[in-house]
Coordinates of C-alpha atoms in Angstrom, one line a residue:
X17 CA 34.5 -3.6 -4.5
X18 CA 32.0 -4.3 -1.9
X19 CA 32.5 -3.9 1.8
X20 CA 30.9 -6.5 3.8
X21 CA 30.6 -6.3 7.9
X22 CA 29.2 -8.7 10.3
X23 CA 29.2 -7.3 13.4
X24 CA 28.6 -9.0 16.5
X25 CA 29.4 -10.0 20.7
X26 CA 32.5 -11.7 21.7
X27 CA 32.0 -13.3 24.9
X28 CA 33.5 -16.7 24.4
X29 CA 36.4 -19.1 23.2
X30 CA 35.2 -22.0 20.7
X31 CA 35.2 -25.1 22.4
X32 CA 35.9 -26.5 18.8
X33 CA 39.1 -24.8 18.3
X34 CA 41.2 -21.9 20.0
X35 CA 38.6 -19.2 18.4
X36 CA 36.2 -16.8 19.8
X37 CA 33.0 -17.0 19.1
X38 CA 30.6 -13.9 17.4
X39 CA 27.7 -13.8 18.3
X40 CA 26.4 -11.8 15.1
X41 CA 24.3 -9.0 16.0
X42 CA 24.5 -7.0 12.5
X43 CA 25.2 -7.3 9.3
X44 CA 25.9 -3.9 6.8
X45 CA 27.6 -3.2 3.4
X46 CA 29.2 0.1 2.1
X47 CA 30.9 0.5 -1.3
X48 CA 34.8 -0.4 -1.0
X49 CA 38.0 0.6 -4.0
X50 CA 36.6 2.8 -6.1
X51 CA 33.1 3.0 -5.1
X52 CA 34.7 4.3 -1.9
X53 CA 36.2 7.1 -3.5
X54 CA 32.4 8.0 -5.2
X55 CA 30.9 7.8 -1.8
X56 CA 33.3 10.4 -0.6
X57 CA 32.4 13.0 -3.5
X58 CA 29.2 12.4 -3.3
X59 CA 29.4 13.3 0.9
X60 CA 31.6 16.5 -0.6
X61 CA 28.5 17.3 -2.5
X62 CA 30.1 16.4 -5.8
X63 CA 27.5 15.0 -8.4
X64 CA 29.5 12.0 -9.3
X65 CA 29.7 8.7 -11.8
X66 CA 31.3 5.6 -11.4
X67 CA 32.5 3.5 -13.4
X68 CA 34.1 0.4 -13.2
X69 CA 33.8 -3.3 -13.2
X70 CA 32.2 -5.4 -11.0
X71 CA 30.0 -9.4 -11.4
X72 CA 26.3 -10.0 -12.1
X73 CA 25.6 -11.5 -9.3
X74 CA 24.2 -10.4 -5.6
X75 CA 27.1 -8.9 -4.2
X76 CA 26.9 -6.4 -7.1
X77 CA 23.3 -5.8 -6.5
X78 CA 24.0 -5.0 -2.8
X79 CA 27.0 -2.3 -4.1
X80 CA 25.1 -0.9 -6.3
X81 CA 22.4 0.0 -3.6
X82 CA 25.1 1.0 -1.3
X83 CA 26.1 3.5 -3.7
X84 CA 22.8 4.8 -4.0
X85 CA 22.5 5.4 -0.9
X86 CA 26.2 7.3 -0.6
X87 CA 24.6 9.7 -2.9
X88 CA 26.5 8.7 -5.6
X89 CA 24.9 9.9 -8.7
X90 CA 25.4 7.4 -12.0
X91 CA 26.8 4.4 -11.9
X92 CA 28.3 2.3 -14.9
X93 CA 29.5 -1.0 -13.5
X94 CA 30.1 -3.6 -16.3
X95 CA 31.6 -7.1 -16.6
X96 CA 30.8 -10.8 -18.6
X97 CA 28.1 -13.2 -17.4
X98 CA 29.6 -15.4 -14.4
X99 CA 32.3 -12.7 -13.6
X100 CA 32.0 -12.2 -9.2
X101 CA 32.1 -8.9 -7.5
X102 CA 35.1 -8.5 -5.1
X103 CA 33.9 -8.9 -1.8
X104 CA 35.6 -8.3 1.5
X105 CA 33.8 -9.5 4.3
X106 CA 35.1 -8.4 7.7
X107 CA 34.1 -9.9 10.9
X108 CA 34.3 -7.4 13.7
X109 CA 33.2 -7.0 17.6
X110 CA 30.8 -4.2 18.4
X111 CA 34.1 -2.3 19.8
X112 CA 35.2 -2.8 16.0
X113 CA 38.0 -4.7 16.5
X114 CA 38.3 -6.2 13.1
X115 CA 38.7 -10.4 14.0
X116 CA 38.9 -11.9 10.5
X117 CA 38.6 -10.8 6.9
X118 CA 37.6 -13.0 3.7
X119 CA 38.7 -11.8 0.5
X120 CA 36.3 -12.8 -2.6
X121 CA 38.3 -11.8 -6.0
X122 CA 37.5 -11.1 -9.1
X123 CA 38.1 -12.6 -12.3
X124 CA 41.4 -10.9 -13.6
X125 CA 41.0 -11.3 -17.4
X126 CA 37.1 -10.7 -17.0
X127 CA 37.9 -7.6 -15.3
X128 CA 40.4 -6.8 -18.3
X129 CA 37.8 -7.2 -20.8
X130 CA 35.4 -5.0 -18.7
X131 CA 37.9 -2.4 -19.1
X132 CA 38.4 -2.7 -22.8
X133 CA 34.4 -2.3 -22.7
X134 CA 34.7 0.8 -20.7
X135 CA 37.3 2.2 -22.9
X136 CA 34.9 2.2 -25.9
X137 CA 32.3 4.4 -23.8
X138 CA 35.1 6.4 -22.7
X139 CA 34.1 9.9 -24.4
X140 CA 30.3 9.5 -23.8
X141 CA 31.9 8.9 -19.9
X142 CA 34.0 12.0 -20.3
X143 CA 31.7 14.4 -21.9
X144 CA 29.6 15.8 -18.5
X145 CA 32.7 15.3 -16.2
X146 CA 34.5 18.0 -14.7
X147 CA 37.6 15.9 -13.4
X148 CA 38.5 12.5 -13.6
X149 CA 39.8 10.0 -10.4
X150 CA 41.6 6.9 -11.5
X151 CA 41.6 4.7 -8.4
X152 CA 43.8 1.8 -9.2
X153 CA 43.6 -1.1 -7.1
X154 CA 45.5 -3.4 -9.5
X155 CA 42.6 -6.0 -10.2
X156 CA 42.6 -5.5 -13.8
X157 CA 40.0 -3.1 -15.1
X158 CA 41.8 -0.4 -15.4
X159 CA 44.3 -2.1 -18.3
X160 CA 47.2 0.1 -19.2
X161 CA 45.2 1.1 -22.7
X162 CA 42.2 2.2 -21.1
X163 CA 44.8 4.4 -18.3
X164 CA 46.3 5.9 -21.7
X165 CA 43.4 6.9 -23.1
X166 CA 41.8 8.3 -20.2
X167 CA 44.9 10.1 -19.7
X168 CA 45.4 11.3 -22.8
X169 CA 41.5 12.2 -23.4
X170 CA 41.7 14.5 -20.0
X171 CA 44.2 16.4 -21.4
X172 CA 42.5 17.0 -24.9
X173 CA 39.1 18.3 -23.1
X174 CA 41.5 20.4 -20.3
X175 CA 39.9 18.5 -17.5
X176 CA 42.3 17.7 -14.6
X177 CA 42.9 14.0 -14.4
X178 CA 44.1 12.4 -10.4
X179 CA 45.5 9.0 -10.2
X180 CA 45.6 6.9 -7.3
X181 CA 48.5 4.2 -8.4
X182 CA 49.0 0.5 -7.7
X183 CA 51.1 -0.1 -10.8
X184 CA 55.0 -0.7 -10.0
X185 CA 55.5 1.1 -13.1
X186 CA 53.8 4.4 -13.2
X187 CA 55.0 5.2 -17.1
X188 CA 51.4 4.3 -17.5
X189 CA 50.4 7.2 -15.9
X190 CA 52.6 9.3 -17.9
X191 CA 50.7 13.0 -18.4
X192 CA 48.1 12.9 -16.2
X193 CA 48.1 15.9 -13.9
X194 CA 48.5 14.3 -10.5
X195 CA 49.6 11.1 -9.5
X196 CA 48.9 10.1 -5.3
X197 CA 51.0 7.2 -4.2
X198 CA 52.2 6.1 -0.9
X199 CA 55.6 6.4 0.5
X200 CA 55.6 2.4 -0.1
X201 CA 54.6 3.1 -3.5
X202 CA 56.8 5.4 -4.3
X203 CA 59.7 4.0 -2.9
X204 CA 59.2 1.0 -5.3
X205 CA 59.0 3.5 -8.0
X206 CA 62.2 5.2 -7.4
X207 CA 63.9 1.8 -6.3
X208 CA 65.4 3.7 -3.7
X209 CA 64.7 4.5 0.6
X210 CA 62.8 7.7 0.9
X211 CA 62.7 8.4 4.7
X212 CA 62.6 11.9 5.4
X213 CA 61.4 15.3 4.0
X214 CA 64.4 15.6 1.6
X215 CA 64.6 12.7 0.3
X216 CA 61.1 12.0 -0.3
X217 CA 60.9 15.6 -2.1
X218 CA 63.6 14.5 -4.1
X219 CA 61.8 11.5 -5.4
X220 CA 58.5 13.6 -5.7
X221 CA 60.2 16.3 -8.0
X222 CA 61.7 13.4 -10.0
X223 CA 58.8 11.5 -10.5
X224 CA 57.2 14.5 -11.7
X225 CA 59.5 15.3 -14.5
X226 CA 59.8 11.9 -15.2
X227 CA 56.3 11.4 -15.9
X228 CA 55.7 15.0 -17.3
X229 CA 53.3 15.3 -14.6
X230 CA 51.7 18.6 -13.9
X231 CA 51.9 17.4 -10.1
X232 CA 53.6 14.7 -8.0
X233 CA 51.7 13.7 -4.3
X234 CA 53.5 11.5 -1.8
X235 CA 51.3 10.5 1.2
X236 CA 53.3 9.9 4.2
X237 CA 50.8 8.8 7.0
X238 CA 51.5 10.3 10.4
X239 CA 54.5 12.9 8.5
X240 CA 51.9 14.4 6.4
X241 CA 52.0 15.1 2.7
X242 CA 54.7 16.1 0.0
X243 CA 53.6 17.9 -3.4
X244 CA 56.3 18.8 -6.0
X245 CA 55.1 21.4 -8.9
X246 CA 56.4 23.7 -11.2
X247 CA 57.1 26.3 -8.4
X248 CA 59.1 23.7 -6.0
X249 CA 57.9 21.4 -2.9
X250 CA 55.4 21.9 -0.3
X251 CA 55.5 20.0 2.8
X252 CA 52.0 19.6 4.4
X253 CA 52.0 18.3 8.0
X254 CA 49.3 16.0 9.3
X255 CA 46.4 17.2 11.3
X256 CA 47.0 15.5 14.6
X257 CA 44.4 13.6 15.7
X258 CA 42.9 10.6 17.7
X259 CA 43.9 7.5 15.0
X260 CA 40.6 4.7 14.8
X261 CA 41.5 3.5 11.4
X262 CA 43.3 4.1 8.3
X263 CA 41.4 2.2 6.1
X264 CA 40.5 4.4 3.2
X265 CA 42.5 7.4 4.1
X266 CA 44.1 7.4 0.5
X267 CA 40.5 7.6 -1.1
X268 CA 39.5 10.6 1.2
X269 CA 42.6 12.3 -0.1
X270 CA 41.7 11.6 -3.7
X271 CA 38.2 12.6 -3.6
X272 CA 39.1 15.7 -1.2
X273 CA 41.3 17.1 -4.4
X274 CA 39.5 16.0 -7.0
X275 CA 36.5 18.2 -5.4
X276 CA 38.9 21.2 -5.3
X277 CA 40.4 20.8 -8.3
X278 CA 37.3 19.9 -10.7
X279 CA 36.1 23.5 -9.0
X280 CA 39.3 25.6 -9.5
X281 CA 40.9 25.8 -7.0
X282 CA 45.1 25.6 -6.6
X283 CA 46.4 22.5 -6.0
X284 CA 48.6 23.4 -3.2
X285 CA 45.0 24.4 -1.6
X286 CA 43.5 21.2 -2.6
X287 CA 46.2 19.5 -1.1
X288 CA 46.2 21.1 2.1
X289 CA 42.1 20.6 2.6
X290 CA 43.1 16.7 1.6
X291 CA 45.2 16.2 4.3
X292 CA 42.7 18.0 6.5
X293 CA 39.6 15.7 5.5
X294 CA 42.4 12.8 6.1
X295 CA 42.9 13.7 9.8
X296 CA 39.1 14.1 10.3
X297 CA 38.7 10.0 8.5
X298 CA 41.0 8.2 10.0
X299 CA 39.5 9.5 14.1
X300 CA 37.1 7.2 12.6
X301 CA 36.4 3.4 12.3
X302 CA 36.2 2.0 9.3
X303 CA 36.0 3.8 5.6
X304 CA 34.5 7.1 7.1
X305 CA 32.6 10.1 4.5
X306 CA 33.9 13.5 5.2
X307 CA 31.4 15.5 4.8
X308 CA 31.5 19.4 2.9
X309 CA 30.3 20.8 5.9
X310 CA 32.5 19.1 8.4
X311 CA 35.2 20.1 6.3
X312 CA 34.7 23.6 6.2
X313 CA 34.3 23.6 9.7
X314 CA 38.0 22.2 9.6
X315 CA 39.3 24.1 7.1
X316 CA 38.3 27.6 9.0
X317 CA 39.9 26.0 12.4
X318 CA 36.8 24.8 14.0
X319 CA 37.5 22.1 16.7
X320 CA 36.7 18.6 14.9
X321 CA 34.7 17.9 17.9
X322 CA 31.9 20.5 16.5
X323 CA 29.8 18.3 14.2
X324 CA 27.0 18.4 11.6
X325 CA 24.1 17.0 13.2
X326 CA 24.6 14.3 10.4
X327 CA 27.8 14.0 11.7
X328 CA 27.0 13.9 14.9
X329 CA 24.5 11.2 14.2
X330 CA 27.3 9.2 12.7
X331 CA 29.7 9.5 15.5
X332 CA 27.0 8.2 18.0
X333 CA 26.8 5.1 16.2
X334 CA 30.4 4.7 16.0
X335 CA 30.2 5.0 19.9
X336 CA 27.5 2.4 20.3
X337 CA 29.7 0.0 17.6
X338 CA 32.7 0.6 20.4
X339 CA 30.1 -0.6 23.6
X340 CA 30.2 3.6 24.7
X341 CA 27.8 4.7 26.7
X342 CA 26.2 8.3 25.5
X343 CA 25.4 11.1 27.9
X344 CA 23.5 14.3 26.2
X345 CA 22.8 17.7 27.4
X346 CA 21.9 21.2 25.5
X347 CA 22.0 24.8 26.4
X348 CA 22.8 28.2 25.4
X349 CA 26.1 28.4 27.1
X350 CA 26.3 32.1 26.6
X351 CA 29.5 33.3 28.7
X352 CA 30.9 30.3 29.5
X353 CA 31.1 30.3 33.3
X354 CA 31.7 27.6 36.4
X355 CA 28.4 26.9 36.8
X356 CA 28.0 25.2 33.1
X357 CA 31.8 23.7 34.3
X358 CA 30.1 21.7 37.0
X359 CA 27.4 20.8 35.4
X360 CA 29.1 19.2 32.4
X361 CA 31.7 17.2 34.3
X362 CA 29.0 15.7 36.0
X363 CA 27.2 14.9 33.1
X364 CA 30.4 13.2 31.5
X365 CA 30.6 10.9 34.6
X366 CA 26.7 9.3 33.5
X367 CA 28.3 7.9 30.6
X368 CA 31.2 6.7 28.4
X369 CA 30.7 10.2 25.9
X370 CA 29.1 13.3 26.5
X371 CA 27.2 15.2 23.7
X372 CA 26.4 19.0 23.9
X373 CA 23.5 20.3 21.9
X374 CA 24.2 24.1 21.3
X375 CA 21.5 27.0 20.7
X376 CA 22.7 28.8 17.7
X377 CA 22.7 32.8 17.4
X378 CA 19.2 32.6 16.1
X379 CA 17.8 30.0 18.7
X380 CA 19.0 32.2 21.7
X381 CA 17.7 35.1 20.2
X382 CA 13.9 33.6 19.7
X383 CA 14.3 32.5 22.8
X384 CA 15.9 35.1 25.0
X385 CA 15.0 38.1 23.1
X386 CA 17.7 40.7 20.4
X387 CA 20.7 41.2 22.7
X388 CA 21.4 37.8 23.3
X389 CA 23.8 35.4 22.5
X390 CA 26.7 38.0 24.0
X391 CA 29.0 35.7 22.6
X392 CA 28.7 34.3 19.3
X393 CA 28.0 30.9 18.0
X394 CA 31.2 29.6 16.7
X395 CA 33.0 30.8 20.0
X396 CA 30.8 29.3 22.0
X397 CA 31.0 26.1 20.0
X398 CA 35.1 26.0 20.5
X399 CA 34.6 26.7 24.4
X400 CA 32.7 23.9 24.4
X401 CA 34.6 21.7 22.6
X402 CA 38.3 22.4 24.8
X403 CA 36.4 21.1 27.4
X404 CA 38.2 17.6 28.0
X405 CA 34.8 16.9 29.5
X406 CA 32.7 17.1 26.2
X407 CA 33.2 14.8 23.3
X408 CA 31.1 16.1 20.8
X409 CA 29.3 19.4 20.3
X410 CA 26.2 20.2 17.7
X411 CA 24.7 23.3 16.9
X412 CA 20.8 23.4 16.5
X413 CA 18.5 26.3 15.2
X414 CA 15.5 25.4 16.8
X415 CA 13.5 26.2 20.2
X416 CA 14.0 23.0 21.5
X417 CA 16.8 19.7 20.4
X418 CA 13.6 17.6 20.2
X419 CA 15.0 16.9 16.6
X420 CA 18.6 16.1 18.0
X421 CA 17.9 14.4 20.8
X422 CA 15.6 11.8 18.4
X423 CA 18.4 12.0 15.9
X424 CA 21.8 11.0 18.6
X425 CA 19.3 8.8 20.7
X426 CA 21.4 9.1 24.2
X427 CA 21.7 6.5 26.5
X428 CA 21.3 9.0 29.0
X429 CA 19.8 12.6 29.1
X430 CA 20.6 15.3 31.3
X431 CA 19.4 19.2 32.4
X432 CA 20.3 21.3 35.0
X433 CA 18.5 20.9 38.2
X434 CA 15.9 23.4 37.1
X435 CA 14.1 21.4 35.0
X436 CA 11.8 18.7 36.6
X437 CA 12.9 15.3 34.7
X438 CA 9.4 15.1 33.0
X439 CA 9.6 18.6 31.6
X440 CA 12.5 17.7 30.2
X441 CA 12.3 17.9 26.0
X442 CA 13.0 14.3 25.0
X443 CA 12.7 12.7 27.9
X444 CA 9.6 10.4 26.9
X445 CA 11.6 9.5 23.6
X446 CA 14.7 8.8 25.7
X447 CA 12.2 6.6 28.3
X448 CA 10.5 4.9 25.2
X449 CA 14.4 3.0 24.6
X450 CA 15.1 2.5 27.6
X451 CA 17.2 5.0 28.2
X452 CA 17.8 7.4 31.4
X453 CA 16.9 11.2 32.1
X454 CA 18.5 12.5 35.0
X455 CA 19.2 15.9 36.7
X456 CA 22.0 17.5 38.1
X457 CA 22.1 19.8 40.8
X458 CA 23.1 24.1 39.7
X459 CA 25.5 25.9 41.2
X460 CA 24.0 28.4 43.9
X461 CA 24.4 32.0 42.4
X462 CA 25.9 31.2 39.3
X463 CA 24.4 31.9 35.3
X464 CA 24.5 34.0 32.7
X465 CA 22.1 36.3 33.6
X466 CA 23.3 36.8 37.0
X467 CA 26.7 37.5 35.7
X468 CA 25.2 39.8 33.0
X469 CA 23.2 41.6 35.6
X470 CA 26.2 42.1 38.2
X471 CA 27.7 43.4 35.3
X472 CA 25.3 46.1 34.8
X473 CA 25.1 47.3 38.1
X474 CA 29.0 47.7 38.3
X475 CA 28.8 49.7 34.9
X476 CA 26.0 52.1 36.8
X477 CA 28.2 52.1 39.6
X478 CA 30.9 53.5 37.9
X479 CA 29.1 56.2 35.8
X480 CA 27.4 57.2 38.8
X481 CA 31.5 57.9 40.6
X482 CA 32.6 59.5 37.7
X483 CA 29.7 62.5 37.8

């Protein structure tokens, strides 16, 4: 599917009709179904194919670029002359509220005969793969026959085989090794209520035998995620976080474990890194890309508020999308002390969000000689982040966050009261925007190498007692 978003100001009712009027300001496309679940491999690092069905016509031309642009590797998109790509076109403000959403369909029975098409190229699909995602979404390509045989080739070749369902029936998915439905899904499987953790784990286990699965996955939104193997249930709670949007949570949690499963790992690990890169997606608007490194920052207990500077370059456009004013700043911040306090909370009032650029270990030590940082740069990162004052941190290696500073492009840039606001690094690219440098006044007496130094004469002090 293709994603479609026009994007624009809402300042007025229609005098036409009781509608507001958008004053479109942007128009972008992203690859939806499916292709959604490509982009989010290819984000993990994953060389990845698709293939599905889609229509020769422009909308298909625009997802295919999209995908090329995710990263996604190959791409095998097939259907008859005259067939139409599914399109959903949303129509949002630029605090991405979501006002109105077309639907273009597909073709059903073209669709179907796309996927007899794609079963015949099945094994020359299969033969590079190192897992297999089967992301259902009902519209007829993937026909029960070519599920089957996908299925049933996965299992001759040993490679793990996920499937995201739509089907009412999931016989058809009988002997893959993990099926991923919904509580709504598989509720209507069970034709029973499923509510709470016993009852859902009850339906998990018997889905699974029913469907001689190797493993059973019931998503559950805001109460997390329940697995049933061979060795019993797992429970995995959700990673509590700020909710944007929920759109395309399911496809982060397939392409999260078919990463870690296509690379060996257990599946009650891939399970609990999914539900991890879901709680990171849905703080976002729209279908959001977790990427590897964000993840691992996640996975090792990093605040989600330390970000890749790719990252971090996304979330500043979701914060211009929502009308947010950004504030940025950078420093060293080694032994976190009052004095950067002060200087932070006041930087956070310039703005709607406040950014942190962070020296990393190696940047402090070009810049303030061997036996600095005192405190490390992951620690100094989560410091950062608990600050209810600071919205984002990023670390960067260089002497200066030139780079960063071009990269986020802040509405507003700060420094201490040190700095002269046309010595400031980035303050000309900031200016060239439009945007605003400012400077904020230092607490008398207070930094790191004051502390450091007090420190040192107390240390002498007290050696000096003791002989």
């Amino acid at each position: 599917m293709l994603d479609r978003y026009l994007e624009g100001d809402v300042a007025r009712i229609s005098p036409e009709a009781p509608v507001p009027v958008v004053r479109m300001t942007r128009e972008w496309y992203r690859p939806g179904g499916a292709g959604n679940v490509a982009a989010s491999l290819a984000g993990l690092g994953c060389r990845t194919t698709l293939a599905g069905a889609a229509g020769q016509d422009p909308e298909a031309d625009r997802l295919r670029q999209a995908l090329n642009e995710a990263g996604v590797a190959d791409c095998v998109l097939v259907g008859p002359p005259g067939c139409r790509t599914i399109c959903k076109t949303r129509v949002v403000s630029q605090g991405q509220h979501q006002l109105l959403r077309l639907d273009q369909d597909g073709d059903r029975p073209a669709f179907q005969a796309a996927g007899a098409t794609l079963r015949a190229r099945l094994d020359s699909l299969l033969d590079t793969q190192d897992v297999v995602v089967l992301s259902d979404y009902d519209k007829g390509a993937l026909t029960p026959a070519l599920v089957r045989a996908t299925i049933a080739s996965c299992r001759d070749r040993g490679l793990p085989c996920i499937v995201d369902p739509k089907q009412v029936d999931f016989l058809v998915y009988a002997g893959a090794s993990l099926l991923t439905p919904n509580l709504l899904e598989a509720r209507r499987a069970v034709g029973r209520p499923i509510d709470d953790d016993d009852s859902v784990g009850q339906a998990a286990c018997e889905l699974r035998e029913r469907l001689g699965l190797e493993a059973m996955l019931i998503t559950r939104g805001a109460d997390g995620m329940t697995l049933a193997t061979a060795g019993g249930l797992h429970h995995f709670p959700a990673e509590v976080r700020e909710v944007a949007d929920v759109t395309g949570a399911g496809d982060t949690v397939a392409a999260v474990l078919a990463a870690c499963l296509g690379s060996g790992s257990r599946v009650e690990d891939a399970c609990r890194a999914a539900s991890v890169a879901a709680g990171i997606a849905v703080g976002h608007p729209g279908c959001y890309v977790v990427r590897a490194s964000e993840l691992d920052r996640a996975l090792r207990g990093c605040s989600p508020k330390v970000r890749s500077p790719e990252a971090a370059r996304q979330w500043a456009l979701d914060q211009r999308r929502a009308g947010r004013s950004i504030v940025f700043t950078n420093g060293c911040f080694d032994i976190l002390h009052a004095g950067h306090l002060a200087c932070l909370e006041q930087a956070r009032r310039l703005g709607d969000s406040l950014i942190v650029g962070l020296n990393s270990d190696a940047s402090v030590r070009g810049l303030k000689g061997p036996t600095r940082p005192v405190v490390g740069q992951d620690h100094r990162a989560a410091l950062l982040a608990g600050l209810s004052c600071v919205d984002a941190v990023v670390l960067f290696d260089g002497p200066t966050p030139e780079d960063l500073i071009r990269l986020i492009e802040p509405h507003v840039l700060v420094k201490g009261g040190d700095y002269a606001p046309d010595g400031i690094v980035g303050a000309d690219f900031v200016r060239s925007y439009g945007g605003r440098v400012a400077t904020i006044p230092l607490v008398p007496g207070l930094s790191t190498t004051s502390i450091l130094a007090s420190s040192r004469d107390a240390d002498r002090l007290r050696t000096a007692e003791s002989a």
